[in-house]
mmCIF file of C-alpha atoms and ligand atoms in Angstrom:
data_model
loop_
_atom_site.group_PDB
_atom_site.id
_atom_site.type_symbol
_atom_site.label_atom_id
_atom_site.label_comp_id
_atom_site.label_asym_id
_atom_site.label_seq_id
_atom_site.Cartn_x
_atom_site.Cartn_y
_atom_site.Cartn_z
ATOM 1 C CA MET A 1 -229.500 115.540 70.734
ATOM 2 C CA ARG A 2 -231.474 113.803 67.998
ATOM 3 C CA VAL A 3 -230.745 114.539 64.337
ATOM 4 C CA LEU A 4 -232.169 113.551 60.974
ATOM 5 C CA VAL A 5 -229.673 113.028 58.140
ATOM 6 C CA THR A 6 -231.233 112.738 54.684
ATOM 7 C CA GLY A 7 -229.147 111.138 51.935
ATOM 8 C CA ALA A 8 -227.257 109.272 54.671
ATOM 9 C CA ALA A 9 -226.078 106.498 52.339
ATOM 10 C CA GLY A 10 -224.383 108.984 50.024
ATOM 11 C CA PHE A 11 -220.821 110.252 49.946
ATOM 12 C CA ILE A 12 -221.232 113.273 52.237
ATOM 13 C CA GLY A 13 -224.264 112.028 54.216
ATOM 14 C CA SER A 14 -222.435 108.883 55.358
ATOM 15 C CA HIS A 15 -219.410 110.852 56.618
ATOM 16 C CA LEU A 16 -221.703 113.300 58.377
ATOM 17 C CA SER A 17 -223.739 110.510 60.011
ATOM 18 C CA GLU A 18 -220.560 108.910 61.343
ATOM 19 C CA ALA A 19 -219.309 112.226 62.740
ATOM 20 C CA LEU A 20 -222.635 112.853 64.485
ATOM 21 C CA LEU A 21 -222.638 109.356 65.998
ATOM 22 C CA GLU A 22 -219.045 109.885 67.188
ATOM 23 C CA ARG A 23 -220.214 113.055 68.931
ATOM 24 C CA GLY A 24 -222.933 111.187 70.815
ATOM 25 C CA ALA A 25 -225.986 112.186 68.753
ATOM 26 C CA GLU A 26 -228.964 109.948 68.157
ATOM 27 C CA VAL A 27 -229.140 109.705 64.377
ATOM 28 C CA VAL A 28 -232.206 109.008 62.290
ATOM 29 C CA ALA A 29 -230.617 108.269 58.913
ATOM 30 C CA THR A 30 -232.653 108.018 55.749
ATOM 31 C CA ASP A 31 -232.008 107.308 52.070
ATOM 32 C CA CYS A 32 -233.900 105.732 49.181
ATOM 33 C CA PHE A 33 -230.840 104.385 47.296
ATOM 34 C CA THR A 34 -231.471 106.161 44.013
ATOM 35 C CA GLU A 35 -229.986 104.352 41.022
ATOM 36 C CA TYR A 36 -227.497 107.078 40.085
ATOM 37 C CA TYR A 37 -224.709 104.779 41.263
ATOM 38 C CA PRO A 38 -224.779 101.212 42.569
ATOM 39 C CA ARG A 39 -226.666 100.410 45.739
ATOM 40 C CA TRP A 40 -223.886 98.176 47.048
ATOM 41 C CA LEU A 41 -221.513 101.173 47.115
ATOM 42 C CA LYS A 42 -224.045 103.102 49.202
ATOM 43 C CA GLU A 43 -224.502 100.105 51.513
ATOM 44 C CA LEU A 44 -220.725 100.045 51.926
ATOM 45 C CA ASN A 45 -220.857 103.757 52.817
ATOM 46 C CA LEU A 46 -223.287 102.886 55.606
ATOM 47 C CA SER A 47 -221.212 100.103 57.147
ATOM 48 C CA GLU A 48 -220.272 102.150 60.244
ATOM 49 C CA VAL A 49 -223.741 103.672 60.549
ATOM 50 C CA ILE A 50 -226.246 100.841 60.219
ATOM 51 C CA GLY A 51 -226.157 98.705 63.321
ATOM 52 C CA HIS A 52 -224.817 101.505 65.502
ATOM 53 C CA PRO A 53 -226.828 101.470 68.750
ATOM 54 C CA ARG A 54 -227.725 105.166 68.415
ATOM 55 C CA CYS A 55 -228.729 104.995 64.752
ATOM 56 C CA ARG A 56 -232.087 104.179 63.208
ATOM 57 C CA PHE A 57 -231.952 103.763 59.436
ATOM 58 C CA VAL A 58 -235.167 104.279 57.490
ATOM 59 C CA GLU A 59 -235.197 103.440 53.790
ATOM 60 C CA GLY A 60 -237.507 105.562 51.687
ATOM 61 C CA ASP A 61 -238.031 108.467 49.341
ATOM 62 C CA LEU A 62 -238.522 111.830 51.070
ATOM 63 C CA THR A 63 -241.561 112.475 48.901
ATOM 64 C CA GLU A 64 -243.239 109.288 50.170
ATOM 65 C CA LEU A 65 -242.009 108.780 53.732
ATOM 66 C CA ASP A 66 -244.122 109.598 56.774
ATOM 67 C CA LEU A 67 -241.990 112.637 57.600
ATOM 68 C CA ALA A 68 -244.070 113.643 60.612
ATOM 69 C CA SER A 69 -243.097 110.475 62.471
ATOM 70 C CA LEU A 70 -239.510 110.656 61.182
ATOM 71 C CA LEU A 71 -239.215 114.155 62.655
ATOM 72 C CA ASN A 72 -240.557 113.151 66.059
ATOM 73 C CA ARG A 73 -238.232 114.656 68.742
ATOM 74 C CA VAL A 74 -235.662 115.638 66.084
ATOM 75 C CA ASP A 75 -233.610 118.745 67.009
ATOM 76 C CA TYR A 76 -231.528 119.186 63.835
ATOM 77 C CA ILE A 77 -232.002 118.232 60.193
ATOM 78 C CA PHE A 78 -229.017 117.820 57.856
ATOM 79 C CA HIS A 79 -230.565 117.687 54.394
ATOM 80 C CA GLN A 80 -228.031 116.034 52.076
ATOM 81 C CA ALA A 81 -230.390 113.993 49.867
ATOM 82 C CA ALA A 82 -230.372 115.062 46.239
ATOM 83 C CA GLN A 83 -229.799 114.018 42.678
ATOM 84 C CA PRO A 84 -226.254 115.316 42.169
ATOM 85 C CA GLY A 85 -224.108 115.608 39.053
ATOM 86 C CA VAL A 86 -223.757 118.625 36.805
ATOM 87 C CA ARG A 87 -223.198 116.910 33.473
ATOM 88 C CA ALA A 88 -226.078 114.402 33.719
ATOM 89 C CA SER A 89 -228.765 116.972 34.393
ATOM 90 C CA TRP A 90 -229.729 117.780 30.784
ATOM 91 C CA GLY A 91 -232.532 116.170 28.820
ATOM 92 C CA ALA A 92 -234.965 113.561 30.087
ATOM 93 C CA THR A 93 -233.184 113.042 33.431
ATOM 94 C CA PHE A 94 -234.141 116.560 34.522
ATOM 95 C CA GLU A 95 -237.373 115.143 35.925
ATOM 96 C CA CYS A 96 -235.321 113.195 38.430
ATOM 97 C CA TYR A 97 -233.544 116.430 39.477
ATOM 98 C CA ILE A 98 -236.871 118.169 39.988
ATOM 99 C CA HIS A 99 -238.162 115.242 42.030
ATOM 100 C CA ASN A 100 -235.154 114.675 44.296
ATOM 101 C CA ASN A 101 -233.883 118.237 44.614
ATOM 102 C CA VAL A 102 -236.936 120.477 44.493
ATOM 103 C CA LEU A 103 -239.972 118.382 45.404
ATOM 104 C CA ALA A 104 -238.186 116.334 48.090
ATOM 105 C CA THR A 105 -236.858 119.541 49.707
ATOM 106 C CA GLN A 106 -240.294 121.194 49.636
ATOM 107 C CA ARG A 107 -241.886 118.126 51.288
ATOM 108 C CA LEU A 108 -239.232 118.083 53.977
ATOM 109 C CA LEU A 109 -239.572 121.812 54.718
ATOM 110 C CA GLU A 110 -243.366 121.550 54.752
ATOM 111 C CA ALA A 111 -243.209 118.741 57.311
ATOM 112 C CA ALA A 112 -240.487 120.437 59.363
ATOM 113 C CA LYS A 113 -242.413 123.693 59.814
ATOM 114 C CA HIS A 114 -244.786 121.863 62.203
ATOM 115 C CA HIS A 115 -241.931 120.706 64.464
ATOM 116 C CA PRO A 116 -239.761 122.561 66.987
ATOM 117 C CA ILE A 117 -236.589 122.097 64.918
ATOM 118 C CA ARG A 118 -233.534 123.975 66.186
ATOM 119 C CA LYS A 119 -231.799 124.156 62.787
ATOM 120 C CA VAL A 120 -232.113 122.755 59.272
ATOM 121 C CA VAL A 121 -228.822 122.671 57.374
ATOM 122 C CA TYR A 122 -229.329 122.402 53.622
ATOM 123 C CA ALA A 123 -226.595 121.081 51.315
ATOM 124 C CA SER A 124 -226.507 123.682 48.566
ATOM 125 C CA SER A 125 -223.869 123.907 45.889
ATOM 126 C CA SER A 126 -221.299 126.122 44.199
ATOM 127 C CA SER A 127 -223.125 125.185 40.994
ATOM 128 C CA VAL A 128 -225.658 127.932 41.778
ATOM 129 C CA TYR A 129 -223.016 130.492 40.708
ATOM 130 C CA GLY A 130 -222.278 129.198 37.203
ATOM 131 C CA ASN A 131 -219.651 131.471 35.677
ATOM 132 C CA ALA A 132 -219.612 134.038 38.462
ATOM 133 C CA GLU A 133 -218.994 137.747 38.062
ATOM 134 C CA THR A 134 -216.306 137.768 40.766
ATOM 135 C CA TYR A 135 -213.570 135.383 41.962
ATOM 136 C CA PRO A 136 -213.205 134.453 44.775
ATOM 137 C CA THR A 137 -216.988 134.538 44.768
ATOM 138 C CA PRO A 138 -218.838 135.980 47.765
ATOM 139 C CA GLU A 139 -222.363 134.824 48.637
ATOM 140 C CA GLY A 140 -223.884 138.154 47.577
ATOM 141 C CA VAL A 141 -223.295 137.894 43.805
ATOM 142 C CA THR A 142 -226.284 137.114 41.609
ATOM 143 C CA PRO A 143 -226.441 133.339 41.068
ATOM 144 C CA GLN A 144 -226.375 132.366 37.380
ATOM 145 C CA PRO A 145 -226.328 128.563 37.171
ATOM 146 C CA VAL A 146 -225.053 127.068 33.912
ATOM 147 C CA SER A 147 -226.523 123.585 34.458
ATOM 148 C CA PRO A 148 -230.059 122.333 35.094
ATOM 149 C CA TYR A 149 -228.681 120.716 38.263
ATOM 150 C CA GLY A 150 -227.562 124.153 39.487
ATOM 151 C CA VAL A 151 -231.022 125.529 38.740
ATOM 152 C CA THR A 152 -232.641 122.891 40.977
ATOM 153 C CA LYS A 153 -230.129 123.415 43.819
ATOM 154 C CA LEU A 154 -230.830 127.150 43.648
ATOM 155 C CA ALA A 155 -234.603 126.576 43.576
ATOM 156 C CA ALA A 156 -234.337 124.446 46.718
ATOM 157 C CA GLU A 157 -232.175 127.095 48.366
ATOM 158 C CA HIS A 158 -234.877 129.677 47.624
ATOM 159 C CA LEU A 159 -237.463 127.341 49.175
ATOM 160 C CA CYS A 160 -235.296 127.172 52.308
ATOM 161 C CA SER A 161 -235.183 130.975 52.488
ATOM 162 C CA LEU A 162 -238.971 131.166 52.005
ATOM 163 C CA TYR A 163 -239.687 128.753 54.849
ATOM 164 C CA TRP A 164 -237.451 130.810 57.109
ATOM 165 C CA ARG A 165 -239.124 134.096 56.161
ATOM 166 C CA GLU A 166 -242.734 132.856 56.171
ATOM 167 C CA PHE A 167 -242.715 130.195 58.894
ATOM 168 C CA SER A 168 -239.574 131.008 60.926
ATOM 169 C CA LEU A 169 -238.180 127.559 60.159
ATOM 170 C CA PRO A 170 -234.508 128.102 61.038
ATOM 171 C CA VAL A 171 -232.786 127.012 57.824
ATOM 172 C CA VAL A 172 -229.156 127.609 56.839
ATOM 173 C CA SER A 173 -227.748 126.826 53.383
ATOM 174 C CA LEU A 174 -224.163 125.729 52.817
ATOM 175 C CA ARG A 175 -222.845 126.076 49.278
ATOM 176 C CA TYR A 176 -220.304 123.258 49.073
ATOM 177 C CA PHE A 177 -217.526 123.575 46.497
ATOM 178 C CA THR A 178 -216.641 120.249 44.787
ATOM 179 C CA ALA A 179 -216.195 117.790 47.647
ATOM 180 C CA TYR A 180 -213.665 114.968 47.507
ATOM 181 C CA GLY A 181 -212.176 112.300 49.758
ATOM 182 C CA PRO A 182 -212.928 108.664 50.595
ATOM 183 C CA ARG A 183 -216.280 107.414 49.189
ATOM 184 C CA GLN A 184 -216.460 110.233 46.662
ATOM 185 C CA ARG A 185 -219.239 109.520 44.151
ATOM 186 C CA PRO A 186 -218.024 107.372 41.234
ATOM 187 C CA ASP A 187 -219.067 109.961 38.636
ATOM 188 C CA MET A 188 -216.786 112.684 40.031
ATOM 189 C CA ALA A 189 -213.383 113.637 38.647
ATOM 190 C CA MET A 190 -211.032 112.325 41.302
ATOM 191 C CA SER A 191 -212.917 109.029 41.672
ATOM 192 C CA ARG A 192 -212.827 108.527 37.941
ATOM 193 C CA PHE A 193 -209.144 109.455 37.690
ATOM 194 C CA ILE A 194 -208.112 107.114 40.510
ATOM 195 C CA ARG A 195 -210.195 104.246 39.161
ATOM 196 C CA ALA A 196 -208.768 104.696 35.670
ATOM 197 C CA ALA A 197 -205.224 104.847 37.068
ATOM 198 C CA LEU A 198 -205.685 101.664 39.102
ATOM 199 C CA ASP A 199 -207.213 99.889 36.105
ATOM 200 C CA GLY A 200 -204.403 101.059 33.804
ATOM 201 C CA CYS A 201 -206.867 103.009 31.642
ATOM 202 C CA PRO A 202 -206.364 106.558 30.369
ATOM 203 C CA ILE A 203 -207.732 109.437 32.428
ATOM 204 C CA GLU A 204 -210.361 111.363 30.524
ATOM 205 C CA ILE A 205 -209.909 115.116 30.703
ATOM 206 C CA TYR A 206 -212.808 117.266 29.575
ATOM 207 C CA GLY A 207 -211.776 120.269 27.507
ATOM 208 C CA GLY A 208 -208.237 121.486 27.955
ATOM 209 C CA GLY A 209 -208.031 120.670 31.671
ATOM 210 C CA GLN A 210 -207.525 124.370 32.436
ATOM 211 C CA GLN A 211 -210.898 124.597 34.187
ATOM 212 C CA SER A 212 -210.439 124.942 37.928
ATOM 213 C CA ARG A 213 -212.290 124.050 41.111
ATOM 214 C CA ASP A 214 -212.060 125.007 44.760
ATOM 215 C CA PHE A 215 -211.890 121.342 45.866
ATOM 216 C CA THR A 216 -213.047 120.765 49.447
ATOM 217 C CA TYR A 217 -212.088 117.763 51.561
ATOM 218 C CA VAL A 218 -215.130 115.928 52.902
ATOM 219 C CA ASP A 219 -214.131 116.260 56.585
ATOM 220 C CA ASP A 220 -214.135 120.042 56.161
ATOM 221 C CA ILE A 221 -217.653 119.848 54.710
ATOM 222 C CA VAL A 222 -218.731 117.762 57.723
ATOM 223 C CA THR A 223 -217.178 120.272 60.146
ATOM 224 C CA ALA A 224 -218.979 123.117 58.374
ATOM 225 C CA ASN A 225 -222.301 121.312 58.897
ATOM 226 C CA LEU A 226 -221.642 120.881 62.617
ATOM 227 C CA LEU A 227 -220.595 124.527 62.978
ATOM 228 C CA ALA A 228 -223.645 125.715 61.039
ATOM 229 C CA ALA A 229 -225.986 123.688 63.264
ATOM 230 C CA GLU A 230 -224.399 125.161 66.348
ATOM 231 C CA LYS A 231 -223.660 128.763 65.386
ATOM 232 C CA ALA A 232 -225.275 129.987 62.164
ATOM 233 C CA PRO A 233 -228.019 132.595 62.413
ATOM 234 C CA PRO A 234 -231.108 131.214 60.635
ATOM 235 C CA GLY A 235 -231.613 132.364 57.060
ATOM 236 C CA ARG A 236 -227.898 132.604 56.301
ATOM 237 C CA ILE A 237 -226.136 131.210 53.221
ATOM 238 C CA TYR A 238 -222.430 130.328 53.427
ATOM 239 C CA ASN A 239 -219.778 129.291 50.936
ATOM 240 C CA ILE A 240 -217.862 126.207 52.048
ATOM 241 C CA GLY A 241 -214.661 125.808 50.050
ATOM 242 C CA GLY A 242 -211.289 124.141 50.470
ATOM 243 C CA GLY A 243 -209.270 127.349 50.222
ATOM 244 C CA VAL A 244 -207.249 126.657 47.060
ATOM 245 C CA GLU A 245 -208.303 126.813 43.419
ATOM 246 C CA VAL A 246 -206.750 124.013 41.369
ATOM 247 C CA THR A 247 -207.004 123.140 37.662
ATOM 248 C CA VAL A 248 -207.934 119.667 36.467
ATOM 249 C CA ASN A 249 -204.442 119.346 34.918
ATOM 250 C CA GLU A 250 -202.928 120.084 38.343
ATOM 251 C CA ILE A 251 -205.029 117.295 39.864
ATOM 252 C CA VAL A 252 -203.548 114.869 37.352
ATOM 253 C CA ARG A 253 -200.022 116.078 38.172
ATOM 254 C CA THR A 254 -200.682 115.689 41.907
ATOM 255 C CA LEU A 255 -201.900 112.133 41.332
ATOM 256 C CA GLU A 256 -198.828 111.403 39.200
ATOM 257 C CA ARG A 257 -196.583 112.398 42.106
ATOM 258 C CA GLN A 258 -198.325 109.696 44.118
ATOM 259 C CA ILE A 259 -198.750 106.867 41.603
ATOM 260 C CA GLY A 260 -196.460 107.602 38.697
ATOM 261 C CA THR A 261 -197.014 108.747 35.120
ATOM 262 C CA LEU A 262 -200.604 108.524 33.913
ATOM 263 C CA ARG A 263 -202.024 108.293 30.420
ATOM 264 C CA THR A 264 -204.561 110.965 29.569
ATOM 265 C CA LEU A 265 -207.230 111.258 26.909
ATOM 266 C CA ARG A 266 -208.764 114.604 25.930
ATOM 267 C CA GLN A 267 -212.552 114.572 25.652
ATOM 268 C CA GLU A 268 -214.819 117.319 24.494
ATOM 269 C CA GLU A 269 -216.289 119.397 27.290
ATOM 270 C CA GLY A 270 -220.059 119.043 27.516
ATOM 271 C CA PRO A 271 -222.534 121.814 28.314
ATOM 272 C CA GLY A 272 -223.127 122.953 31.875
ATOM 273 C CA GLU A 273 -219.547 123.176 33.166
ATOM 274 C CA ALA A 274 -218.457 126.277 35.054
ATOM 275 C CA ARG A 275 -215.076 127.567 33.871
ATOM 276 C CA ARG A 276 -213.829 128.001 37.414
ATOM 277 C CA THR A 277 -215.021 128.026 41.016
ATOM 278 C CA SER A 278 -213.400 129.789 43.921
ATOM 279 C CA ALA A 279 -215.101 130.360 47.256
ATOM 280 C CA ASP A 280 -214.860 133.527 49.243
ATOM 281 C CA THR A 281 -215.313 131.951 52.682
ATOM 282 C CA SER A 282 -214.953 135.168 54.727
ATOM 283 C CA LEU A 283 -218.495 134.923 56.068
ATOM 284 C CA ALA A 284 -218.151 131.296 57.207
ATOM 285 C CA ARG A 285 -214.778 132.124 58.755
ATOM 286 C CA LYS A 286 -216.159 135.113 60.609
ATOM 287 C CA GLU A 287 -219.506 133.763 61.797
ATOM 288 C CA LEU A 288 -218.854 130.028 62.112
ATOM 289 C CA GLY A 289 -215.103 129.913 62.728
ATOM 290 C CA TYR A 290 -214.846 127.672 59.635
ATOM 291 C CA ARG A 291 -211.276 126.862 58.542
ATOM 292 C CA PRO A 292 -210.565 124.193 55.911
ATOM 293 C CA ARG A 293 -207.966 121.838 57.413
ATOM 294 C CA VAL A 294 -207.082 119.273 54.759
ATOM 295 C CA GLY A 295 -204.989 120.332 51.771
ATOM 296 C CA LEU A 296 -205.147 118.771 48.314
ATOM 297 C CA GLU A 297 -202.047 116.551 48.516
ATOM 298 C CA GLU A 298 -203.103 115.066 51.850
ATOM 299 C CA GLY A 299 -206.746 114.740 50.809
ATOM 300 C CA LEU A 300 -205.882 112.939 47.587
ATOM 301 C CA THR A 301 -203.559 110.570 49.464
ATOM 302 C CA ARG A 302 -206.432 109.660 51.764
ATOM 303 C CA GLN A 303 -208.839 109.159 48.863
ATOM 304 C CA LEU A 304 -206.303 107.002 47.044
ATOM 305 C CA GLY A 305 -205.700 104.876 50.165
ATOM 306 C CA SER A 306 -209.399 104.332 50.625
ATOM 307 C CA ALA A 307 -209.874 103.434 46.932
ATOM 308 C CA HIS A 308 -207.216 100.733 47.354
ATOM 309 C CA ARG A 309 -209.082 99.326 50.349
ATOM 310 C CA ARG A 310 -212.398 99.391 48.491
ATOM 311 C CA LEU A 311 -210.794 97.418 45.675
ATOM 312 C CA GLN A 312 -210.160 94.454 47.982
ATOM 313 C CA PRO A 313 -211.425 91.175 46.470
ATOM 314 C CA GLU A 314 -214.386 90.814 48.853
ATOM 315 C CA HIS A 315 -215.949 93.885 47.255
ATOM 316 C CA GLY A 316 -215.287 92.669 43.734
ATOM 317 C CA LEU A 317 -213.260 94.557 41.150
ATOM 318 C CA ALA A 318 -215.935 94.094 38.531
ATOM 319 C CA ALA A 319 -218.452 95.749 40.788
ATOM 320 C CA VAL A 320 -216.172 98.713 41.364
ATOM 321 C CA ARG A 321 -215.849 99.167 37.618
ATOM 322 C CA LEU A 322 -219.628 99.144 37.513
ATOM 323 C CA GLY A 323 -219.365 102.541 39.177
ATOM 324 C CA THR A 324 -218.027 103.973 35.935
ATOM 325 C CA GLY A 325 -221.502 103.427 34.556
ATOM 326 C CA ALA A 326 -222.875 106.363 36.539
ATOM 327 C CA PRO A 327 -224.285 108.854 34.068
HETATM 328 P P1 LIG B 401 -224.701 111.262 46.829
HETATM 329 O O1 LIG B 401 -225.447 110.948 45.592
HETATM 330 O O2 LIG B 401 -223.541 110.413 47.179
HETATM 331 O O3 LIG B 401 -225.711 111.291 48.057
HETATM 332 C C1 LIG B 401 -227.052 111.714 47.951
HETATM 333 C C2 LIG B 401 -227.954 110.619 48.532
HETATM 334 O O4 LIG B 401 -229.294 111.101 48.535
HETATM 335 C C3 LIG B 401 -227.936 109.338 47.716
HETATM 336 O O5 LIG B 401 -227.519 108.241 48.522
HETATM 337 C C4 LIG B 401 -229.391 109.164 47.235
HETATM 338 O O6 LIG B 401 -229.790 107.818 47.219
HETATM 339 C C5 LIG B 401 -230.146 110.003 48.260
HETATM 340 N N1 LIG B 401 -231.416 110.551 47.743
HETATM 341 C C6 LIG B 401 -231.587 111.245 46.584
HETATM 342 N N2 LIG B 401 -232.873 111.587 46.435
HETATM 343 C C7 LIG B 401 -233.534 111.124 47.524
HETATM 344 C C8 LIG B 401 -234.897 111.169 47.950
HETATM 345 N N3 LIG B 401 -235.848 111.734 47.195
HETATM 346 N N4 LIG B 401 -235.231 110.585 49.129
HETATM 347 C C9 LIG B 401 -234.268 109.990 49.894
HETATM 348 N N5 LIG B 401 -232.961 109.911 49.546
HETATM 349 C C10 LIG B 401 -232.604 110.462 48.370
HETATM 350 O O7 LIG B 401 -224.258 112.798 46.714
HETATM 351 P P2 LIG B 401 -223.182 113.646 47.542
HETATM 352 O O8 LIG B 401 -222.056 113.952 46.642
HETATM 353 O O9 LIG B 401 -222.949 112.998 48.868
HETATM 354 O O10 LIG B 401 -224.000 114.999 47.747
HETATM 355 C C11 LIG B 401 -224.703 115.259 48.960
HETATM 356 C C12 LIG B 401 -225.353 116.621 48.867
HETATM 357 O O11 LIG B 401 -224.369 117.637 48.705
HETATM 358 C C13 LIG B 401 -226.310 116.799 47.686
HETATM 359 O O12 LIG B 401 -227.383 117.609 48.124
HETATM 360 C C14 LIG B 401 -225.483 117.531 46.659
HETATM 361 O O13 LIG B 401 -226.288 118.285 45.773
HETATM 362 C C15 LIG B 401 -224.653 118.422 47.558
HETATM 363 N N6 LIG B 401 -223.392 118.836 46.977
HETATM 364 C C16 LIG B 401 -222.433 117.912 46.724
HETATM 365 C C17 LIG B 401 -221.201 118.317 46.235
HETATM 366 C C18 LIG B 401 -220.104 117.352 45.948
HETATM 367 O O14 LIG B 401 -219.050 117.808 45.454
HETATM 368 N N7 LIG B 401 -220.256 116.051 46.238
HETATM 369 C C19 LIG B 401 -220.953 119.676 46.006
HETATM 370 C C20 LIG B 401 -221.974 120.589 46.234
HETATM 371 C C21 LIG B 401 -223.183 120.159 46.761
HETATM 372 C C1 LIG B 402 -219.264 118.687 41.733
HETATM 373 C C2 LIG B 402 -220.421 117.737 42.086
HETATM 374 O O1 LIG B 402 -220.484 116.660 41.157
HETATM 375 C C3 LIG B 402 -221.751 118.423 42.118
HETATM 376 O O2 LIG B 402 -222.719 117.542 42.657
HETATM 377 C C4 LIG B 402 -221.608 119.622 42.964
HETATM 378 O O3 LIG B 402 -222.786 120.284 43.170
HETATM 379 C C5 LIG B 402 -220.536 120.546 42.423
HETATM 380 O O4 LIG B 402 -219.311 119.837 42.493
HETATM 381 C C6 LIG B 402 -220.408 121.796 43.229
HETATM 382 O O5 LIG B 402 -219.323 122.163 43.670
HETATM 383 O O6 LIG B 402 -221.414 122.460 43.414
HETATM 384 P P1 LIG B 402 -217.937 119.235 39.553
HETATM 385 O O7 LIG B 402 -217.260 120.494 39.972
HETATM 386 O O8 LIG B 402 -218.266 119.076 38.112
HETATM 387 O O9 LIG B 402 -219.298 119.035 40.355
HETATM 388 O O10 LIG B 402 -217.034 118.073 40.106
HETATM 389 P P2 LIG B 402 -216.223 116.880 39.387
HETATM 390 O O11 LIG B 402 -217.140 115.900 38.790
HETATM 391 O O12 LIG B 402 -215.283 116.360 40.411
HETATM 392 O O13 LIG B 402 -215.430 117.623 38.207
HETATM 393 C C7 LIG B 402 -214.381 118.520 38.466
HETATM 394 C C8 LIG B 402 -213.764 118.949 37.161
HETATM 395 O O14 LIG B 402 -213.146 117.815 36.536
HETATM 396 C C9 LIG B 402 -214.770 119.493 36.152
HETATM 397 O O15 LIG B 402 -214.208 120.649 35.574
HETATM 398 C C10 LIG B 402 -214.882 118.409 35.083
HETATM 399 O O16 LIG B 402 -215.021 118.942 33.788
HETATM 400 C C11 LIG B 402 -213.570 117.700 35.191
HETATM 401 N N1 LIG B 402 -213.655 116.257 34.871
HETATM 402 C C12 LIG B 402 -214.541 115.458 35.524
HETATM 403 C C13 LIG B 402 -212.809 115.723 33.909
HETATM 404 O O17 LIG B 402 -211.996 116.432 33.288
HETATM 405 N N2 LIG B 402 -212.858 114.379 33.666
HETATM 406 C C14 LIG B 402 -213.711 113.545 34.317
HETATM 407 O O18 LIG B 402 -213.706 112.320 34.037
HETATM 408 C C15 LIG B 402 -214.573 114.097 35.270
#
């Protein structure tokens, strides 16, 4: 089995590439190392992937690469590449979201429709829901994104559905709910909290900290991708959540149980934040056999352990702090 993983140097793409290699796949991994967070962190993500005898890494932007040759003999595509981040998607940076989320996806789908691909799995997002009408939220509610990022993830999801309907390209979309775990992007809550705690700095809490997320451990996201490739009927959209809705304040308390009392600093909440997310995963459970396995306490312990390892001197503390510069 040969697979293409886009965004392979990222948080989720690197875990997925490793899992596919472990399962014996031939992996064509691609990434253009966007500047959203430091390249060296992404290179570190790839340390088990690059150099693997069954992996070919191709550096490049999906809108510029020769996708026809990249897709040669590829059976499955796992499309993880994107410009992520809810809060940074306003203003001038929106162009980057259009480029990496909408245009890059359209180019990939356009190229893929000429190839005998068995399944394309697209990394969609809970951000398409915004402040949903119903919690837990089933896939059938009308999406109402509250951030420009969510708008672009939804646009790309619609493109996926179009290419299935018009060209029978077998695409499945997975709406991930806030992923966490080792290698989590440096702009995300848990990464920021852990880094602040290890540096002895206050943890910044946006708003009152009462907003909640259905946090999903990265291994569960990877499993959902593998199940979707194997079992999902083309055209489907599935919620992929962790199974428990937790407030930001509860995250801080969970971390405190592991590392002791933490200082916190209240910051104003910016525009584009959903008040809560909670996935109704009945469809993924029924059709894919998806079951989230890693609970919050265990998942945070693993992320904390990995952050400690990444802070070893050879990787440079200063460079890790650089990660806080992500928009
Ligand atoms: P990430 O930024 O760590 O990884 C994305 C990778 O894609 C980066 O390494 C980037 O360099 C690459 N990339 C971006 N544009 C590209 C292009 N045009 N050509 C080639 N490579 C490009 O992000 P992540 O957190 O691993 O997210 C992976 C996917 O999952 C994204 O599609 C994101 O929207 C989606 N998602 C993530 C979460 C989450 O909580 N992390 C939740 C919902 C959805
Ligand atoms: C995350 C990802 O960043 C998006 O790429 C993804 O698409 C989205 O999940 C999703 O599920 O679709 P977000 O839920 O904002 O977005 O994830 P975090 O950055 O981990 O934030 C979680 C919560 O913590 C938010 O309510 C945020 O306001 C809060 N937060 C974040 C803080 O209080 N302080 C911080 O320093 C960072």
